[in-house]
mmCIF file of C-alpha atoms in Angstrom:
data_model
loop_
_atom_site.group_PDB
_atom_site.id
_atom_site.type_symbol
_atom_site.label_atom_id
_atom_site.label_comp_id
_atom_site.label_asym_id
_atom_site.label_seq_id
_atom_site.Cartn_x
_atom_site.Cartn_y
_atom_site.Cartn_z
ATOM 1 C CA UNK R 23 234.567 166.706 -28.616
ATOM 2 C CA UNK R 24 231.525 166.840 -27.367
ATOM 3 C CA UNK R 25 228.748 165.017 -29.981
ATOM 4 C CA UNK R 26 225.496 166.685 -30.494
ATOM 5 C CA UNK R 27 222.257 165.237 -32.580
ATOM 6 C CA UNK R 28 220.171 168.184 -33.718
ATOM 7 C CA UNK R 29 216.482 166.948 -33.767
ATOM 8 C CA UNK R 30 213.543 169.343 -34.951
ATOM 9 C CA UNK R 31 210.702 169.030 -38.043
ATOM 10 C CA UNK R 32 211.634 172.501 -39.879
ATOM 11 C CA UNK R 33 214.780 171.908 -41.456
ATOM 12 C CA UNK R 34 215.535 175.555 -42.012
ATOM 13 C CA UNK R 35 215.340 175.491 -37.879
ATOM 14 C CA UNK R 36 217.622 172.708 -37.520
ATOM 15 C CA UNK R 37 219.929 173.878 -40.124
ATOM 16 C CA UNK R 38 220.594 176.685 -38.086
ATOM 17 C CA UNK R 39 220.874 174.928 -34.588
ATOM 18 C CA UNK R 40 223.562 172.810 -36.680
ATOM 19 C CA UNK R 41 225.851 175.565 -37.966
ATOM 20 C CA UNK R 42 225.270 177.321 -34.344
ATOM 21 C CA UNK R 43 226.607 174.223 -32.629
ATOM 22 C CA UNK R 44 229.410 173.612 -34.791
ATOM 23 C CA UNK R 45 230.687 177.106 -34.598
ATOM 24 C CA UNK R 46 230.720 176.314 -30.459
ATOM 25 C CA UNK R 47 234.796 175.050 -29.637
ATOM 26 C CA UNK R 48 234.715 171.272 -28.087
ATOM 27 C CA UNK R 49 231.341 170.661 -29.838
ATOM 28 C CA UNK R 50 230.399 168.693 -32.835
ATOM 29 C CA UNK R 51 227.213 167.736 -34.796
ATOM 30 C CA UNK R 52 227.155 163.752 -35.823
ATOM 31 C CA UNK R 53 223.334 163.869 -37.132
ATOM 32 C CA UNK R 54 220.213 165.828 -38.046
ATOM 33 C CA UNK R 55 216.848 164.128 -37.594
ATOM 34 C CA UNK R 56 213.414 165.538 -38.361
ATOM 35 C CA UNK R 57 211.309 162.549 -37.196
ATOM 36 C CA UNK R 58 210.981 160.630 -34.146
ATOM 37 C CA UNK R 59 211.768 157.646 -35.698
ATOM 38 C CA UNK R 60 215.208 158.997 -37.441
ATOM 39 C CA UNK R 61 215.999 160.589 -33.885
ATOM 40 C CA UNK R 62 215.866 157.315 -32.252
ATOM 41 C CA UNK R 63 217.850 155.633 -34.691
ATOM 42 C CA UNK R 64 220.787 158.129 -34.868
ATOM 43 C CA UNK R 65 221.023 157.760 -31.106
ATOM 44 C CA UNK R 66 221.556 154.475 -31.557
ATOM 45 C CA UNK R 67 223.790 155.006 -34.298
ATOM 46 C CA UNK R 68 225.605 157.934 -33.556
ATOM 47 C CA UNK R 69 225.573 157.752 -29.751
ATOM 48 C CA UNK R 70 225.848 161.302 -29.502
ATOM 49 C CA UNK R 71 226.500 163.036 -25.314
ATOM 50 C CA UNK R 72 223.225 165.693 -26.207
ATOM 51 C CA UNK R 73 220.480 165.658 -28.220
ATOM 52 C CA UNK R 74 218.645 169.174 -29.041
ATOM 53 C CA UNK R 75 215.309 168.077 -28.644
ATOM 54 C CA UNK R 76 212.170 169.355 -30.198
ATOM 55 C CA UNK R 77 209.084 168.417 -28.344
ATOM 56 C CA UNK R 78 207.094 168.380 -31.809
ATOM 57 C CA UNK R 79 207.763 165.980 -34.583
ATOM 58 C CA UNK R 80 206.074 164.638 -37.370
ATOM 59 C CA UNK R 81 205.605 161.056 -35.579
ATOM 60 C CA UNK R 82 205.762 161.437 -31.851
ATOM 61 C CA UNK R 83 207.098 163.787 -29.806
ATOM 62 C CA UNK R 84 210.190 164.599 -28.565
ATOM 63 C CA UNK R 85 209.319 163.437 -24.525
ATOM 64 C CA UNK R 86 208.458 159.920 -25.937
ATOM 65 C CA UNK R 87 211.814 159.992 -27.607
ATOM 66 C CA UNK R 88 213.520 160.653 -24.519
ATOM 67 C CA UNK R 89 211.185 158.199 -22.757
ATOM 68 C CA UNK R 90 211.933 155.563 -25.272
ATOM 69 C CA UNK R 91 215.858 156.012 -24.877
ATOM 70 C CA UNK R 92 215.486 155.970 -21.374
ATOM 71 C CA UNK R 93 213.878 152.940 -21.255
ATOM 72 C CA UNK R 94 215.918 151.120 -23.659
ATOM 73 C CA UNK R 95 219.507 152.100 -21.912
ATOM 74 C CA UNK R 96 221.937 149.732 -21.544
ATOM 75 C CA UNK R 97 223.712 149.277 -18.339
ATOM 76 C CA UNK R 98 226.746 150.600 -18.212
ATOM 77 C CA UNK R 99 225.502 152.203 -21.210
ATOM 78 C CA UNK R 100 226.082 156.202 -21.051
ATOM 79 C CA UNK R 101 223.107 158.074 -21.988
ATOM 80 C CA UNK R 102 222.963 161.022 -23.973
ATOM 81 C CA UNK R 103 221.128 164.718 -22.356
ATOM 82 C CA UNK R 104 218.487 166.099 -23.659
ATOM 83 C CA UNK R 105 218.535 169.786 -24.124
ATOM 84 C CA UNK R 106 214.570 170.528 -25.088
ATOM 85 C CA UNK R 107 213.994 173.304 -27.874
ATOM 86 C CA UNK R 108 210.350 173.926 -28.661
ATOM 87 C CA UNK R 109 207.531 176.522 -28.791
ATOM 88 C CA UNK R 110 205.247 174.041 -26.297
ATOM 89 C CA UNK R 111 204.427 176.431 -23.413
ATOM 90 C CA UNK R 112 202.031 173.245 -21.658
ATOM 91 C CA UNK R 113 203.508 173.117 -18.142
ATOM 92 C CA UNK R 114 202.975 169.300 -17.776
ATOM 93 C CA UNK R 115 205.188 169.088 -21.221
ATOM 94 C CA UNK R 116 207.701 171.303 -18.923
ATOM 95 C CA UNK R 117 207.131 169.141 -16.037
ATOM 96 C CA UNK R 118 208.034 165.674 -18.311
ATOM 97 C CA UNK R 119 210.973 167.116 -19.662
ATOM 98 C CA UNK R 120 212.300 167.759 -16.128
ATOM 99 C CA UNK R 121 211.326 164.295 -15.069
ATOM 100 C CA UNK R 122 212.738 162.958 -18.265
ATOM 101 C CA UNK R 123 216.138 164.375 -17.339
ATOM 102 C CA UNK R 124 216.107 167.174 -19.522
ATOM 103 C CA UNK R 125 219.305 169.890 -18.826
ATOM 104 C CA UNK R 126 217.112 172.375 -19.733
ATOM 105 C CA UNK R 127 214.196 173.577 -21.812
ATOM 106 C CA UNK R 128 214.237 176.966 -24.150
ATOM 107 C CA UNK R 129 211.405 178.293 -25.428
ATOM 108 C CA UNK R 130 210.916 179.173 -29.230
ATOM 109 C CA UNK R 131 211.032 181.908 -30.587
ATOM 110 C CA UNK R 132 215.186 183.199 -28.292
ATOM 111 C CA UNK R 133 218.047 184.378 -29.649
ATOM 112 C CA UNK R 134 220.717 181.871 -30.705
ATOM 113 C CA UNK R 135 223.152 183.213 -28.297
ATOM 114 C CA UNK R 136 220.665 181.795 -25.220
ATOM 115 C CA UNK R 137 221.458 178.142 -27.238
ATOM 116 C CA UNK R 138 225.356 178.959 -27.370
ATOM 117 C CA UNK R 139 225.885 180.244 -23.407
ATOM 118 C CA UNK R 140 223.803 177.062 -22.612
ATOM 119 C CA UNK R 141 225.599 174.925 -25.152
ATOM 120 C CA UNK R 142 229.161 176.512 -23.000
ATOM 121 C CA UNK R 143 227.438 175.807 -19.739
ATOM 122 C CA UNK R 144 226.487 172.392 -20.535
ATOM 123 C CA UNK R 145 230.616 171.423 -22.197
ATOM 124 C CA UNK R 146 231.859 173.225 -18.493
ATOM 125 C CA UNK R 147 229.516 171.135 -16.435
ATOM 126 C CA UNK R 148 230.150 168.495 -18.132
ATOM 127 C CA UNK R 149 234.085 168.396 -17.985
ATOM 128 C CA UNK R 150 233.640 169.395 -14.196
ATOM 129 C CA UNK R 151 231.437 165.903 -13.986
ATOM 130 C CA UNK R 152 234.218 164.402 -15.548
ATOM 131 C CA UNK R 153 236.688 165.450 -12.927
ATOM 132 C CA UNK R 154 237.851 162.962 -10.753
ATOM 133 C CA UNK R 155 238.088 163.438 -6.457
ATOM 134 C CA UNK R 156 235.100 164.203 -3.952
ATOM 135 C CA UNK R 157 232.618 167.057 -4.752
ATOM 136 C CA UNK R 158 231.852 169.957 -2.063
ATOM 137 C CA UNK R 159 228.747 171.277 -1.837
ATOM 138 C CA UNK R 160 229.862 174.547 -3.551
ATOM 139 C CA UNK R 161 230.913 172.206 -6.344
ATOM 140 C CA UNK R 162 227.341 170.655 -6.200
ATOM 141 C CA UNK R 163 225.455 174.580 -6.474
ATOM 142 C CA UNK R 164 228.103 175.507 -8.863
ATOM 143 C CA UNK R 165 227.406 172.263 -11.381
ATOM 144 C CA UNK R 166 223.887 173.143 -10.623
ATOM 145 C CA UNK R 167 223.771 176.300 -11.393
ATOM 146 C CA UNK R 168 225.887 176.024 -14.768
ATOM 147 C CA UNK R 169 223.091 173.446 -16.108
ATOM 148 C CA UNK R 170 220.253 175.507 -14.356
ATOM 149 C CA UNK R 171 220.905 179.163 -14.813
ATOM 150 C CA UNK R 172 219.287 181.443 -12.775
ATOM 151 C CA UNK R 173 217.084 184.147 -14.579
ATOM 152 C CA UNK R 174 218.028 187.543 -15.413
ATOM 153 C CA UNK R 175 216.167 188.924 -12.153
ATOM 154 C CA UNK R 176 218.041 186.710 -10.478
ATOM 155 C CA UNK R 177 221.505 188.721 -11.249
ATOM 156 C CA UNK R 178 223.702 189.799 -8.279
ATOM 157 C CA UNK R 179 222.419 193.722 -8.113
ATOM 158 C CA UNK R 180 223.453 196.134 -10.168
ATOM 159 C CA UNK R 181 224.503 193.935 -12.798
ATOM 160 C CA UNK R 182 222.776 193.439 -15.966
ATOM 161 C CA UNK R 183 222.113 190.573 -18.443
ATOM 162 C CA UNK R 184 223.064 192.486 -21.736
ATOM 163 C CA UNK R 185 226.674 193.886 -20.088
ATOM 164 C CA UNK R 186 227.062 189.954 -19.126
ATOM 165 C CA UNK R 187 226.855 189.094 -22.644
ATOM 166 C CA UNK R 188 228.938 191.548 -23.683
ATOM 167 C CA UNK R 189 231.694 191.115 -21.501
ATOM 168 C CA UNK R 190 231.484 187.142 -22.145
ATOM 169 C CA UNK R 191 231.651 188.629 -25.677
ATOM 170 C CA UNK R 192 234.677 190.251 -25.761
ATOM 171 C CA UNK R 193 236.290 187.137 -23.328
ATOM 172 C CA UNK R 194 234.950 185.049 -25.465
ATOM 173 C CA UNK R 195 236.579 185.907 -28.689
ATOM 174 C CA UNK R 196 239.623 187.181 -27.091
ATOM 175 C CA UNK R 197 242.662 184.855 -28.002
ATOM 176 C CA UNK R 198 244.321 184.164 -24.244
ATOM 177 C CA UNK R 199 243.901 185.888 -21.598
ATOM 178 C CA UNK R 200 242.692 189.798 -21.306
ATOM 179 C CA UNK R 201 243.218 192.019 -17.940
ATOM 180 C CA UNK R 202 239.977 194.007 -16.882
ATOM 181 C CA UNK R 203 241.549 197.176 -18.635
ATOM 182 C CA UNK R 204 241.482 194.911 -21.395
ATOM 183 C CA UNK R 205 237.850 194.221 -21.490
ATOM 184 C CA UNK R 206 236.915 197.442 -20.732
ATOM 185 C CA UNK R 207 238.720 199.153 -23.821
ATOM 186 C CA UNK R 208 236.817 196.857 -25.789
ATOM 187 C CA UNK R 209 233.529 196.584 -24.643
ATOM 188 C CA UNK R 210 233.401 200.574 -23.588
ATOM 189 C CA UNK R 211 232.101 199.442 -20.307
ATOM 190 C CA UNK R 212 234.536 201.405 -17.291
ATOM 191 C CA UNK R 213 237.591 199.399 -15.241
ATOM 192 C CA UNK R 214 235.255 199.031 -12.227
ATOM 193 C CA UNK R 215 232.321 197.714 -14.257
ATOM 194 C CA UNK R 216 234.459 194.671 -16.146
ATOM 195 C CA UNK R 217 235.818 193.920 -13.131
ATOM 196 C CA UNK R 218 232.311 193.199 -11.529
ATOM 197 C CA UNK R 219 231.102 191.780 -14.392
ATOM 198 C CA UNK R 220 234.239 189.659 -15.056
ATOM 199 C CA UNK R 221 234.343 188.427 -11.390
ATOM 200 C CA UNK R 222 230.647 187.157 -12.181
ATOM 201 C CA UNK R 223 231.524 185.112 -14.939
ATOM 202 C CA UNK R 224 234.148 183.573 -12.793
ATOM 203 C CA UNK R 225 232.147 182.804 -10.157
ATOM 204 C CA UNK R 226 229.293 181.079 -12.456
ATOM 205 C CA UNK R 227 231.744 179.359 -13.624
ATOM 206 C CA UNK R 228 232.495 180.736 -17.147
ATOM 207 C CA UNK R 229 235.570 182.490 -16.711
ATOM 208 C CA UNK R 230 238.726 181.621 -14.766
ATOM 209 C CA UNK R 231 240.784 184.184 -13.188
ATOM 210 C CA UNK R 232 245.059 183.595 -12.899
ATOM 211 C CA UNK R 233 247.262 185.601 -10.740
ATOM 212 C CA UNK R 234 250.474 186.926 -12.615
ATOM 213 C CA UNK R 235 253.181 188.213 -10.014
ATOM 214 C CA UNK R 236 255.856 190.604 -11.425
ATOM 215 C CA UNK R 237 259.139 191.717 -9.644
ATOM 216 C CA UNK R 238 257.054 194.527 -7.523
ATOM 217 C CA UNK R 239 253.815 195.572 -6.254
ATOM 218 C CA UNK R 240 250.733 194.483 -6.866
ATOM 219 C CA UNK R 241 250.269 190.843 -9.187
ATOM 220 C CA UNK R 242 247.878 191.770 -11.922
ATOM 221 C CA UNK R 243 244.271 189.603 -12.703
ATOM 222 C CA UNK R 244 243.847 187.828 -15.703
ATOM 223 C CA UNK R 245 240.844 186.387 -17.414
ATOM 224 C CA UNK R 246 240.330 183.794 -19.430
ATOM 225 C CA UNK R 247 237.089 182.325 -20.909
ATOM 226 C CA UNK R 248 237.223 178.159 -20.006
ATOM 227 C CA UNK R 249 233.086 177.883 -21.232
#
């Protein structure tokens, strides 16, 4: 399991970012802190792999948290990631997250699904960290580009983000594996279209695509949601 602090000053805000997380498979929430003070001592405490960060707290703020932890690391010592959630738009608060390590930063007010797909990104780039062997530089981009997604602009063409979430949607809560037929039935998009759309998630590293061969012609594709 992956352990998560929740950190932010309105508790009706971090009440929610709890029940979101723990509704996410492989994750779990060991603390909720609303000061600066309380998030440094559950770290300590609680040793959790992420912390949802918010930049403003009663006490400090949530960079000289991450400072502070930073500082005071161990060696040998794993350090938690910082995953910033705040309404600061200040680009040198941006700019001292990223130089603090931060895995990324959302902006309040966004939808909770933007905290779940990065909450799945973050548990699939982390297991693929995890992995033992050499690293290619496709696995580099791809771990990359699972903690840094690119915007929606930034979409192969044609494709859209609202069909990607709801094809991850229907993969998502499907139980095993689904064929493109599959996905289309159910998310009224055509064959063709899931099978773009499905073949992006695969290749960003959300979905994983298996072969099954029967006795003749052609073997059929199966999908299966690994975030």
């Amino acid at each position: 399991m992956i352990r998560v602090l929740v950190v932010d000053d309105d508790v009706r805000v971090a009440r929610n970012h709890q029940e979101l997380v723990e509704s996410v498979p492989e994750f779990t929430v060991v603390g909720v802190a609303h000061t600066a003070a309380a998030a440094l001592a559950q770290v300590r405490g609680h040793r959790p792999d992420l912390v949802l960060l918010d930049l403003h707290l009663p006490d400090g703020s949530g960079i000289s948290v991450m400072r502070a932890l930073r500082s005071a690391g161990e060696p040998g010592t794993p350090q938690p990631d910082f995953l910033m959630i705040t309404a600061v738009r200040d680009i040198a608060q941006v700019r001292s997250a990223v130089h603090g390590g931060a895995v990324h930063y959302l902006l309040k007010p966004f939808p909770l699904s933007a905290l779940r797909d990065q909450l799945e990104r973050f548990a699939v780039a982390r297991r693929q960290m995890q992995a033992p062997g050499e690293a290619t530089q496709q696995d580099v981009d791809r771990l990359f580009g699972l903690l840094r997604p690119p915007a929606a602009r930034s979409l192969p063409k044609g494709l859209t983000a609202a069909t990607v979430d709801l094809v991850a949607g229907v993969l998502r809560e499907a139980e095993g594996e689904l064929s493109a037929a599959e996905v289309a039935e159910r998310s009224g998009v055509s064959r063709v279209t899931a099978r773009r759309y499905l073949e992006h998630l695969c290749a960003d590293g959300r979905a994983e695509l298996r072969m099954r061969y029967g006795s003749a012609g052609r073997p059929e594709h199966l999908y299966r949601w690994v975030a």
